[in-house]
Short mmCIF file of C-alpha atoms and ligand atoms in Angstrom, two decimals:
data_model
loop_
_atom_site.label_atom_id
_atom_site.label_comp_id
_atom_site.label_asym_id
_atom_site.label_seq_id
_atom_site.Cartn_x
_atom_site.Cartn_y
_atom_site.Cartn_z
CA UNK C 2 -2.75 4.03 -1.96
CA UNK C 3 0.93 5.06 -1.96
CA UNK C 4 2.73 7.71 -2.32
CA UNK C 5 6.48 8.33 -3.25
CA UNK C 6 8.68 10.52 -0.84
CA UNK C 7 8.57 13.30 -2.90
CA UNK C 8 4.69 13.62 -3.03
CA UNK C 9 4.39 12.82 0.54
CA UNK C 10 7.14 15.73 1.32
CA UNK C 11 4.89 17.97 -0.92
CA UNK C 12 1.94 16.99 1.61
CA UNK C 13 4.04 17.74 4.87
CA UNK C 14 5.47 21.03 3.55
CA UNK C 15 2.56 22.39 3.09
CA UNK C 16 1.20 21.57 6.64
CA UNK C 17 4.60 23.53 7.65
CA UNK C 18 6.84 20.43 9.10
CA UNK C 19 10.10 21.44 7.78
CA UNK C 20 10.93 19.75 4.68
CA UNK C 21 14.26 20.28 2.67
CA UNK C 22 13.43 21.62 -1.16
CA UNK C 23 13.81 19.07 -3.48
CA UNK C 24 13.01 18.02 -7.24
CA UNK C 25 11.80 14.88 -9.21
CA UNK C 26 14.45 13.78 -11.98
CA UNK C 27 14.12 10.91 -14.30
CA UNK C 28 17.18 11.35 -16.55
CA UNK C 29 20.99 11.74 -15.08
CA UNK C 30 20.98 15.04 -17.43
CA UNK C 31 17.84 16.35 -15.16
CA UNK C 32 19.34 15.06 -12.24
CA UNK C 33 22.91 17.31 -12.69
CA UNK C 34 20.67 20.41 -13.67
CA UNK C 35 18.85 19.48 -10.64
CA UNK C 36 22.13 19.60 -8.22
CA UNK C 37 23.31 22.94 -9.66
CA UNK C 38 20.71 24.67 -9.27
CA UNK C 39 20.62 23.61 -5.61
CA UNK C 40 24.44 24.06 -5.71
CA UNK C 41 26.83 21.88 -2.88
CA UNK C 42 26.15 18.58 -1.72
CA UNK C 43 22.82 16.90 -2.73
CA UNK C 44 21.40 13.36 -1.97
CA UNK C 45 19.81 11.63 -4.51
CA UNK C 46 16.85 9.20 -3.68
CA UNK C 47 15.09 6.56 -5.51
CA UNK C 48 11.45 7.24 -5.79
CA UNK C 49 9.37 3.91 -5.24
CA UNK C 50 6.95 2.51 -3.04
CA UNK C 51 9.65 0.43 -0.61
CA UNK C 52 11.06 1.75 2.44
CA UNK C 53 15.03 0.54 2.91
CA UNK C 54 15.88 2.58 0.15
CA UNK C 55 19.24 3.46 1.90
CA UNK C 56 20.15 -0.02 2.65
CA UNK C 57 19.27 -0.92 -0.56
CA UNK C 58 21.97 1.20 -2.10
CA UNK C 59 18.93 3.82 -3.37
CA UNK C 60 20.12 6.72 -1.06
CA UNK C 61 23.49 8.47 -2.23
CA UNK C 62 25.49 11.38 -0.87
CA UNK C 63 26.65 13.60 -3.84
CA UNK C 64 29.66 16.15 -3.43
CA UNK C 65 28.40 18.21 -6.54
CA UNK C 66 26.27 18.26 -9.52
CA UNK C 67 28.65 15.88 -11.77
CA UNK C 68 28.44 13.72 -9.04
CA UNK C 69 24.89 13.46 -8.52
CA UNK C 70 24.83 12.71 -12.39
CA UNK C 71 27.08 9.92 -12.08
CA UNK C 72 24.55 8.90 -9.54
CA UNK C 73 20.99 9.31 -11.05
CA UNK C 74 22.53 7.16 -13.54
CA UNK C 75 22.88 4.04 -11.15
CA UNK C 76 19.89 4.65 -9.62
CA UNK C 77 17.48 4.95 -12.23
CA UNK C 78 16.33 1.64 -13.64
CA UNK C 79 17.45 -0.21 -10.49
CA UNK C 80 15.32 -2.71 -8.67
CA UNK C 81 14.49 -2.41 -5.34
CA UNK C 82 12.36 -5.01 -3.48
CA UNK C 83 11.25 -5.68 -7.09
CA UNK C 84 10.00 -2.31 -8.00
CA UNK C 85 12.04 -0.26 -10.73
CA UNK C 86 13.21 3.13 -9.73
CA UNK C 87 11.65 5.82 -12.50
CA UNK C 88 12.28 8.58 -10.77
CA UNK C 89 15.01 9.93 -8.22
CA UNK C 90 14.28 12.82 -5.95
CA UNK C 91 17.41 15.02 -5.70
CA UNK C 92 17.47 17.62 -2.31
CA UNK C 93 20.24 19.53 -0.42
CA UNK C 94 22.23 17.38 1.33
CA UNK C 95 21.79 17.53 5.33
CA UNK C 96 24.62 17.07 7.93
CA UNK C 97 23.16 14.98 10.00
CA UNK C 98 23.86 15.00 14.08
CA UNK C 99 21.02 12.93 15.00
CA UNK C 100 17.62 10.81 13.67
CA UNK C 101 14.12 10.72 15.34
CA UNK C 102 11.30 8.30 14.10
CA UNK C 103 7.46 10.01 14.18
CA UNK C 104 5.03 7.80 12.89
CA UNK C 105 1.36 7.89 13.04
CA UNK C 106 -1.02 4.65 12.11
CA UNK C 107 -4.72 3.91 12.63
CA UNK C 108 -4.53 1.21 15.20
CA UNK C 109 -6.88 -1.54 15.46
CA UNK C 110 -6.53 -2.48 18.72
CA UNK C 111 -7.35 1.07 20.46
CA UNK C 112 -9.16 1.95 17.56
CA UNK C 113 -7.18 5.22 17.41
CA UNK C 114 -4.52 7.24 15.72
CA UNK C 115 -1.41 6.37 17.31
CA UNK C 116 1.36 8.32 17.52
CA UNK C 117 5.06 6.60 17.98
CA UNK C 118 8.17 8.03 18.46
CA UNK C 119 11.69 6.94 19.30
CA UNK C 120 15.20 8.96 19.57
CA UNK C 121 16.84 5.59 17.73
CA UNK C 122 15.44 6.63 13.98
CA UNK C 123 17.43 5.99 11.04
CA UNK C 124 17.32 3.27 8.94
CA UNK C 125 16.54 0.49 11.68
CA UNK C 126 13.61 1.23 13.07
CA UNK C 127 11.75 -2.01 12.03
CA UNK C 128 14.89 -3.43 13.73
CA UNK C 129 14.81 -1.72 16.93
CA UNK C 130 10.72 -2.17 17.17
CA UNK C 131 11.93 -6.17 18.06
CA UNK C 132 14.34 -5.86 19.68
CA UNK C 133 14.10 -2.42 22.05
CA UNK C 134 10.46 -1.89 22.21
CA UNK C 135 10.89 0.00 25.34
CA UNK C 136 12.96 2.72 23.09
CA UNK C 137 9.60 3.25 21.17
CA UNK C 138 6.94 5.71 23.06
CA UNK C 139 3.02 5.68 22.11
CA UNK C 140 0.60 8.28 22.60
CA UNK C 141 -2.90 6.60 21.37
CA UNK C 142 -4.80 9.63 19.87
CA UNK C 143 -8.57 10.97 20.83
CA UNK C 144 -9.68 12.00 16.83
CA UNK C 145 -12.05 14.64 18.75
CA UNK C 146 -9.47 16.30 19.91
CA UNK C 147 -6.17 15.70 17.83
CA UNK C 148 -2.68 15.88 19.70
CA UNK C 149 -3.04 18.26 22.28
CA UNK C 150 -0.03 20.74 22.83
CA UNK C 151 0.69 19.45 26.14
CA UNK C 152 1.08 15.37 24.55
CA UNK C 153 2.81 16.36 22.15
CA UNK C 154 5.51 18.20 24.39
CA UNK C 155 5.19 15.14 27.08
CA UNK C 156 5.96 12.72 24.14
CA UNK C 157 9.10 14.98 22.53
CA UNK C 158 10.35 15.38 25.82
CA UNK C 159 10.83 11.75 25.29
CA UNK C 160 13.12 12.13 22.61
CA UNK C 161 15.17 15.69 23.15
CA UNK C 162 16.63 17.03 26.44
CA UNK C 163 16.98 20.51 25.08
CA UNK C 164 13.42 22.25 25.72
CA UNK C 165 13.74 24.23 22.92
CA UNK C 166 14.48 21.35 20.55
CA UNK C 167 11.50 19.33 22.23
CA UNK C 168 9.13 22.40 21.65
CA UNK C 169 9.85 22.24 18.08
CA UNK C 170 9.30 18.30 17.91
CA UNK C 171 5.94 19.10 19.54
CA UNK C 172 5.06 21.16 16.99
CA UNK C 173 6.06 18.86 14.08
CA UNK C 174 4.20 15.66 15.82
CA UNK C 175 0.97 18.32 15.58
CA UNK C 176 1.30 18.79 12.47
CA UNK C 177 2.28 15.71 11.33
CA UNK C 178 -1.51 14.57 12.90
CA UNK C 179 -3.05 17.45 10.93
CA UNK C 180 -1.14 16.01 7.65
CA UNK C 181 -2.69 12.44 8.87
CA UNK C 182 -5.99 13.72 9.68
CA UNK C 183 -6.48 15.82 6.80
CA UNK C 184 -5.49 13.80 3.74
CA UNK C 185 -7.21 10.37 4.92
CA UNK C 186 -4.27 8.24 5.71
CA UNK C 187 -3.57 5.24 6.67
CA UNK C 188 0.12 5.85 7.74
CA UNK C 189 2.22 9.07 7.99
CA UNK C 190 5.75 8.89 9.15
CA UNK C 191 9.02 10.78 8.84
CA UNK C 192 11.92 8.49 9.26
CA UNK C 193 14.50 10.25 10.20
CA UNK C 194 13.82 13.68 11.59
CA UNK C 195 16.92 14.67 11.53
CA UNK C 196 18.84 17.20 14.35
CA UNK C 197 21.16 18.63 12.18
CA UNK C 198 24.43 20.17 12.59
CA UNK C 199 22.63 24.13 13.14
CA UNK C 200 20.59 22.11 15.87
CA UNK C 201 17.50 22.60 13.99
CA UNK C 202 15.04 19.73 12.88
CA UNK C 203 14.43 18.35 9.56
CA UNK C 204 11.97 15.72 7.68
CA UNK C 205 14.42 14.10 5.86
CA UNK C 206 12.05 11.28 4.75
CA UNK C 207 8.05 10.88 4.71
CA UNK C 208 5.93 8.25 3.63
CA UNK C 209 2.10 8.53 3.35
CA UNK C 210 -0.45 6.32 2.86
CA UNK C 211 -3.69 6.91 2.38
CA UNK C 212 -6.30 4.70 2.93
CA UNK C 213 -8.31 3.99 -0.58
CA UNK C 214 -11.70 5.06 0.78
CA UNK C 215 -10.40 8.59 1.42
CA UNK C 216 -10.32 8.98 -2.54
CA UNK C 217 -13.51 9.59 -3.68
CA UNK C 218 -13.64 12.58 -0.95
CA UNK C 219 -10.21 13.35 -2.25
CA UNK C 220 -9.91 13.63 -6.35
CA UNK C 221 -6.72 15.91 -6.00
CA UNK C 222 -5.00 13.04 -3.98
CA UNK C 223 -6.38 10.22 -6.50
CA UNK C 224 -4.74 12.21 -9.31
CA UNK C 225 -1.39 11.15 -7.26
CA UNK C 226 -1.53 7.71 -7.96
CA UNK C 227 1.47 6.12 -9.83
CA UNK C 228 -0.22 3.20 -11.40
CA UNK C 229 3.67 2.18 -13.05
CA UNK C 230 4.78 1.61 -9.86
CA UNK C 231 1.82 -1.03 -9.01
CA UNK C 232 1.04 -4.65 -9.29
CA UNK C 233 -0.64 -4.55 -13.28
CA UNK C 234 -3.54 -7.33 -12.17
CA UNK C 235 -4.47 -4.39 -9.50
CA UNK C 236 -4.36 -1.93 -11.93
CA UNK C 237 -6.52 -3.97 -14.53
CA UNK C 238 -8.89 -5.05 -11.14
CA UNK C 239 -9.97 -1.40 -10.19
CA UNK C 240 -10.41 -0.17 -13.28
CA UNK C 241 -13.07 -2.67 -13.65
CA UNK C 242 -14.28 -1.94 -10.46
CA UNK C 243 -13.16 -4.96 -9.10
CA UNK C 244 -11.60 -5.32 -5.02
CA UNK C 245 -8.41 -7.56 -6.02
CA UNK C 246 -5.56 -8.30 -4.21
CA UNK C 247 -2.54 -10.41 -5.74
CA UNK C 248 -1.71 -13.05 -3.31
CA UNK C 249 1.15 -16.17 -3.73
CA UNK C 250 -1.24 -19.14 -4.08
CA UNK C 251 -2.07 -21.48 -7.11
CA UNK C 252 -5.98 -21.65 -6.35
CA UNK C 253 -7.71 -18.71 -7.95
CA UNK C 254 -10.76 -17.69 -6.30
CA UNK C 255 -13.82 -15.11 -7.92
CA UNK C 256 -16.30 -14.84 -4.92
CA UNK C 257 -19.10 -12.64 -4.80
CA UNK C 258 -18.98 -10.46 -1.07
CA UNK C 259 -15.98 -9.41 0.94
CA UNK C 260 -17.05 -11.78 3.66
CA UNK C 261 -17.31 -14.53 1.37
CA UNK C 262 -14.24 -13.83 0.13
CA UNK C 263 -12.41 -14.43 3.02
CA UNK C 264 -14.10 -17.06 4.18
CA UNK C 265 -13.19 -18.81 1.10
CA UNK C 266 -9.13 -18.45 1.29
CA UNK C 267 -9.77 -19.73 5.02
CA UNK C 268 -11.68 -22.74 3.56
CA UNK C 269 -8.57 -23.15 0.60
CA UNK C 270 -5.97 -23.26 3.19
CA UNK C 271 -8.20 -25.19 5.77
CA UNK C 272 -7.81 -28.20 2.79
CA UNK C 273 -4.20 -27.12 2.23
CA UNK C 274 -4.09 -25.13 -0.59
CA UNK C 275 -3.00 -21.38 -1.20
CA UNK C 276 -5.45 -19.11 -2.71
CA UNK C 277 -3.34 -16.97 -5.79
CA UNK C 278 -6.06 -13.87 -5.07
CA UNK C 279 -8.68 -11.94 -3.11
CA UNK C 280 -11.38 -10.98 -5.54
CA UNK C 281 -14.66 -9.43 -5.28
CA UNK C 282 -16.98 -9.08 -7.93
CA UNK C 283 -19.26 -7.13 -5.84
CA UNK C 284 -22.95 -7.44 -4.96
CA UNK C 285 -24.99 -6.84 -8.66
CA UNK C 286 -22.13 -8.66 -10.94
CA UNK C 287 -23.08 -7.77 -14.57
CA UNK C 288 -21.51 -10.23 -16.68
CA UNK C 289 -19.12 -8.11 -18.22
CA UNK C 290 -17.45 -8.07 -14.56
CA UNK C 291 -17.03 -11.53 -14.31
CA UNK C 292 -15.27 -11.66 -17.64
CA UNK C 293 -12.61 -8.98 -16.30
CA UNK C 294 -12.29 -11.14 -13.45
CA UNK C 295 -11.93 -14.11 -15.27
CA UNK C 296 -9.16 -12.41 -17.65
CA UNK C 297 -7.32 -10.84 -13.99
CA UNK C 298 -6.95 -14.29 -12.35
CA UNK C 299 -5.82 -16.60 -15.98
CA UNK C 300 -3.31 -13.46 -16.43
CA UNK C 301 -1.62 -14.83 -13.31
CA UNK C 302 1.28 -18.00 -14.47
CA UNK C 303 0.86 -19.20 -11.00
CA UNK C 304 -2.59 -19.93 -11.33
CA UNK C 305 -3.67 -23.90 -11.63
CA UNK C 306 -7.24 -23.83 -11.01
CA UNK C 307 -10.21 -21.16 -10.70
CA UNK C 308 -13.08 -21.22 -7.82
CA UNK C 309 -16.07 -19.36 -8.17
CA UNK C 310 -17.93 -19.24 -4.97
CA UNK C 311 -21.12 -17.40 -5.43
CA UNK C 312 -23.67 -16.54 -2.43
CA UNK C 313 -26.70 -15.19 -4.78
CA UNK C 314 -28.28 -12.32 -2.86
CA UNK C 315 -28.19 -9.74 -4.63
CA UNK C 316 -26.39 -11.19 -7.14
CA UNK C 317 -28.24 -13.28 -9.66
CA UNK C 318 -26.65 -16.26 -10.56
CA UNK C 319 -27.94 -16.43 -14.04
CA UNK C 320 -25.89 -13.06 -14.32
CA UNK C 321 -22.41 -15.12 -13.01
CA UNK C 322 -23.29 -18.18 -15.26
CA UNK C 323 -23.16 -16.10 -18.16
CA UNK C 324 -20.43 -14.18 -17.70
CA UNK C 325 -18.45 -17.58 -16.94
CA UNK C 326 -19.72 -18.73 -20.04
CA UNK C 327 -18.95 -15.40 -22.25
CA UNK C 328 -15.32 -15.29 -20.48
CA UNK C 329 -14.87 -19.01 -21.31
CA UNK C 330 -15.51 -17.99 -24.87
CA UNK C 331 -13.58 -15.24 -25.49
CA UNK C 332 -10.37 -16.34 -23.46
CA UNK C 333 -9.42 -19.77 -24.08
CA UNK C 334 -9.62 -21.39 -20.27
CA UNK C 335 -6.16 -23.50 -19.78
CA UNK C 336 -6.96 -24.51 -16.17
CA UNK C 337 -9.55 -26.11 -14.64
CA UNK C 338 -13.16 -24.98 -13.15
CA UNK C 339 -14.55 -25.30 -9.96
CA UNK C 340 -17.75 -23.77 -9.73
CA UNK C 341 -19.77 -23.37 -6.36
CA UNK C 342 -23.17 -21.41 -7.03
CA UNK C 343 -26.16 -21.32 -5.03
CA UNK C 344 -28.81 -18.44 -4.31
CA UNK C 345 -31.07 -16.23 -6.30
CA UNK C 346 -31.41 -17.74 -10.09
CA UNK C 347 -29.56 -20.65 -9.18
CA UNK C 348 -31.94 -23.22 -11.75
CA UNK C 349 -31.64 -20.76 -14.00
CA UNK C 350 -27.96 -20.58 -13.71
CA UNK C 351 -27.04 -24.36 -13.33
CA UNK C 352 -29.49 -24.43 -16.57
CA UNK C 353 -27.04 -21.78 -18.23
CA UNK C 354 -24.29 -24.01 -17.25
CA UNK C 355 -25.11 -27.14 -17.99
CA UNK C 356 -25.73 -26.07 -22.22
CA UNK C 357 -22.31 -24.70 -22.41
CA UNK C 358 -20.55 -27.78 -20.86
CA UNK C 359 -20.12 -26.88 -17.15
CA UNK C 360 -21.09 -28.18 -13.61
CA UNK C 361 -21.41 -26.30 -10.59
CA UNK C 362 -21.93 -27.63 -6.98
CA UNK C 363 -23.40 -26.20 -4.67
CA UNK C 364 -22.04 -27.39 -1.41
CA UNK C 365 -18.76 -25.05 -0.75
CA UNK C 366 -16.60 -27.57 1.31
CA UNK C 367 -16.96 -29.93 -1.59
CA UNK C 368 -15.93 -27.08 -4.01
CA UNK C 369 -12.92 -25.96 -2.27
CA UNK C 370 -11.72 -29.37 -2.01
CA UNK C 371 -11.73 -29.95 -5.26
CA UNK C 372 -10.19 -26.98 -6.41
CA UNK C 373 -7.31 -27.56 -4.07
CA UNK C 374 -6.97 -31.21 -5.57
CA UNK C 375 -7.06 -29.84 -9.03
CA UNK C 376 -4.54 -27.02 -8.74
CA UNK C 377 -2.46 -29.60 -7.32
CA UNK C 378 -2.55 -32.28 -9.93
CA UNK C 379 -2.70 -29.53 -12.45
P1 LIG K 402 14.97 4.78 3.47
O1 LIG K 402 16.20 3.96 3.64
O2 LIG K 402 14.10 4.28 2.36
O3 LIG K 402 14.21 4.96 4.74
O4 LIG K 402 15.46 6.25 2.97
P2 LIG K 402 15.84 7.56 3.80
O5 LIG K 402 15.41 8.73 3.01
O6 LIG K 402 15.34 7.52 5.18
O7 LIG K 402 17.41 7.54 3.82
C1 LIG K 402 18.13 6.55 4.50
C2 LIG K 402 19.22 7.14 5.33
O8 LIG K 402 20.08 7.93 4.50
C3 LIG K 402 18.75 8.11 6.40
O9 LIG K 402 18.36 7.46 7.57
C4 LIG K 402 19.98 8.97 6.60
O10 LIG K 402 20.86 8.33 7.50
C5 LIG K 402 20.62 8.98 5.23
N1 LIG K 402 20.28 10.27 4.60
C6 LIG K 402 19.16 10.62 3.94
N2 LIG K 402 19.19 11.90 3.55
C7 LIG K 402 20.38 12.41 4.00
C8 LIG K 402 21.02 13.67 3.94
O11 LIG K 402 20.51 14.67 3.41
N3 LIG K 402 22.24 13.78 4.52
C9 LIG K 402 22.86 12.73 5.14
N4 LIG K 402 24.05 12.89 5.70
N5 LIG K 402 22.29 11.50 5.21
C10 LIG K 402 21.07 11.34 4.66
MN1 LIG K 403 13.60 6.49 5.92
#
């Protein structure tokens, strides 16, 4: 799940990183009232789930409060990477002398936190990660112990000659773990830290991410979820209890398992087409699942044909034939079927299938090849 800047700066403040105050506007009226109150210079941020903001014209310097009006207006309702901005953030305007990166990701390959840094922060980060990897330092993270005071020093050392400055840094990067550790993320970075002109150290940005697993354990950081600012068919998908994910494709697949489900888009692109989804309906599919799934994927214009590929295990079959057939009913199918079933129920499924008009296979090469050839001719 993401979270905007400002909730993310909420979540770093109150592990004590040094955050500028700031406050959430959505009108250019709330945004003025905003920028007095703060009185001098503000910036004024977009608020949506896209880094490049700045770049992206979403970041603006304001002199005063009329001025930060003037720009709340622009902002709001602009796109950005295809998201619409809702919401600016507006906070005190810092004079900048330098920008840090501090990032923190689970990575795979160590299996561990990992902690980069680089003195070349700013806006091009992803920029200088290809083409000055050297200017980026690692520290891969032990969870049992957290970054130790000593790392955390040896890695801002890195990044600030001053030793005072560097101690500070040290302290941020621990913190900055604890933030990490403590609200189940996926990703924590600020981007820049800024040295600014009083030589102290600033979070001037922060992005969170926490992973969707964490949530359950977590209901205060589930009530942070901005479902406006996500993709509706994900929305629609979890709320049925569906795993979804919105992909580019034309073949739309429903596959019972996670593992399945991957091994199915392999199997689509293996015969050269592009699946338009991940979706799993989970292990026991009732059939009212399958008819939320069924309404998810036809939702999608770029769909031209539907696979279901169903393993029944747990999952009876008769359970997926007649939620196929209930979904067919109520929804008025304008593509074509390819159904792949075979497993628990299966005569009693194909039995299902065969009244209401349908075949299924139950070989899955054959399935995905015809699907492909389908959404094609479609
Ligand atoms: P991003 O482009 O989405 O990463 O948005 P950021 O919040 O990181 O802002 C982009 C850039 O705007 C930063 O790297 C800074 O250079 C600049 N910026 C952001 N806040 C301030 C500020 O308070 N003062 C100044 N002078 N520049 C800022
Ligand atoms: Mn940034």
């Amino acid at each position: 799940m993401n979270l905007h800047e400002y909730q993310a700066r909420d979540i770093l403040r109150r592990h004590g990183i040094p955050v500028p105050p700031g406050e959430v506007a959505t009108s250019a009226d709330q945004a003025r009232a905003i920028a007095a109150r703060l009185g001098g210079a503000v910036v004024v941020k977009a608020q949506v789930h896209a880094g490049g903001r700045g770049k992206a014209g979403g970041v603006k310097l304001a002199r005063d409060a009329a001025e930060a009006a003037a720009h709340a207006a622009k902002i709001l309702g602009m796109t950005i990477k295809g998201l619409v901005v809702q919401r600016v953030l507006i906070a005190p305007a810092a004079e900048i002398t330098a920008e840090s990166y501090l990032g923190i990701v689970v990575d795979r390959a160590s299996q561990r936190p990992m902690l980069m840094v680089s003195a070349a922060g700013g806006v091009d980060i992803e920029e200088v990660a290809v083409q000055a990897p050297e200017k980026i330092h690692r520290l891969a993270v032990d969870p049992r112990y957290g970054v130790l005071p000593h790392q955390a020093l040896g890695v801002a050392l890195k990044l600030y000659g001053d030793l005072t400055r560097a101690r500070a840094a040290a302290d941020i990067m621990q913190r900055l773990y604890g933030a990490f550790y403590a609200v189940g993320a996926s990703l924590a970075e600020i981007n820049p830290l800024a040295t600014t002109r009083d030589g102290a150290l600033a979070a001037l940005d922060a992005k969170i991410v926490i992973d969707d697993n964490e949530l359950t354990r977590h209901p205060e950081l589930a009530a942070l979820r901005d479902t406006s600012a996500e993709a509706p068919s994900e929305v629609a998908a979890r709320e049925a209890g569906l795993t979804f994910i919105k992909l580019d494709g034309s073949v739309g697949c429903c596959v019972n398992g996670a593992g399945l489900a991957m091994a199915t888009m392999d199997l689509v692109k293996y015969y050269g087409g592009e699946p338009a989804n991940f979706l799993d309906i989970g292990g026991s599919s009732d059939p009212q699942k399958v008819v939320s799934a069924l309404r998810i994927i036809t939702a999608d214009p770029s769909v031209r044909a539907i696979l279901f590929n169903i393993f029944g295990g747990i999952t009876r079959g008769d359970d997926v034939a007649n939620g196929i057939v209930q979904a067919t009913g109520q929804l008025a199918l304008k593509v074509p079927l390819v159904i792949r079933l075979t497993g628990t129920n299966e005569e009693l499924a194909i039995e299902i299938l065969t009244k209401a008009g349908f075949s299924a296979l139950s070989d899955m090469d054959e399935a995905v090849k015809q699907a492909v050839a389908k959404a094609r001719t479609a």
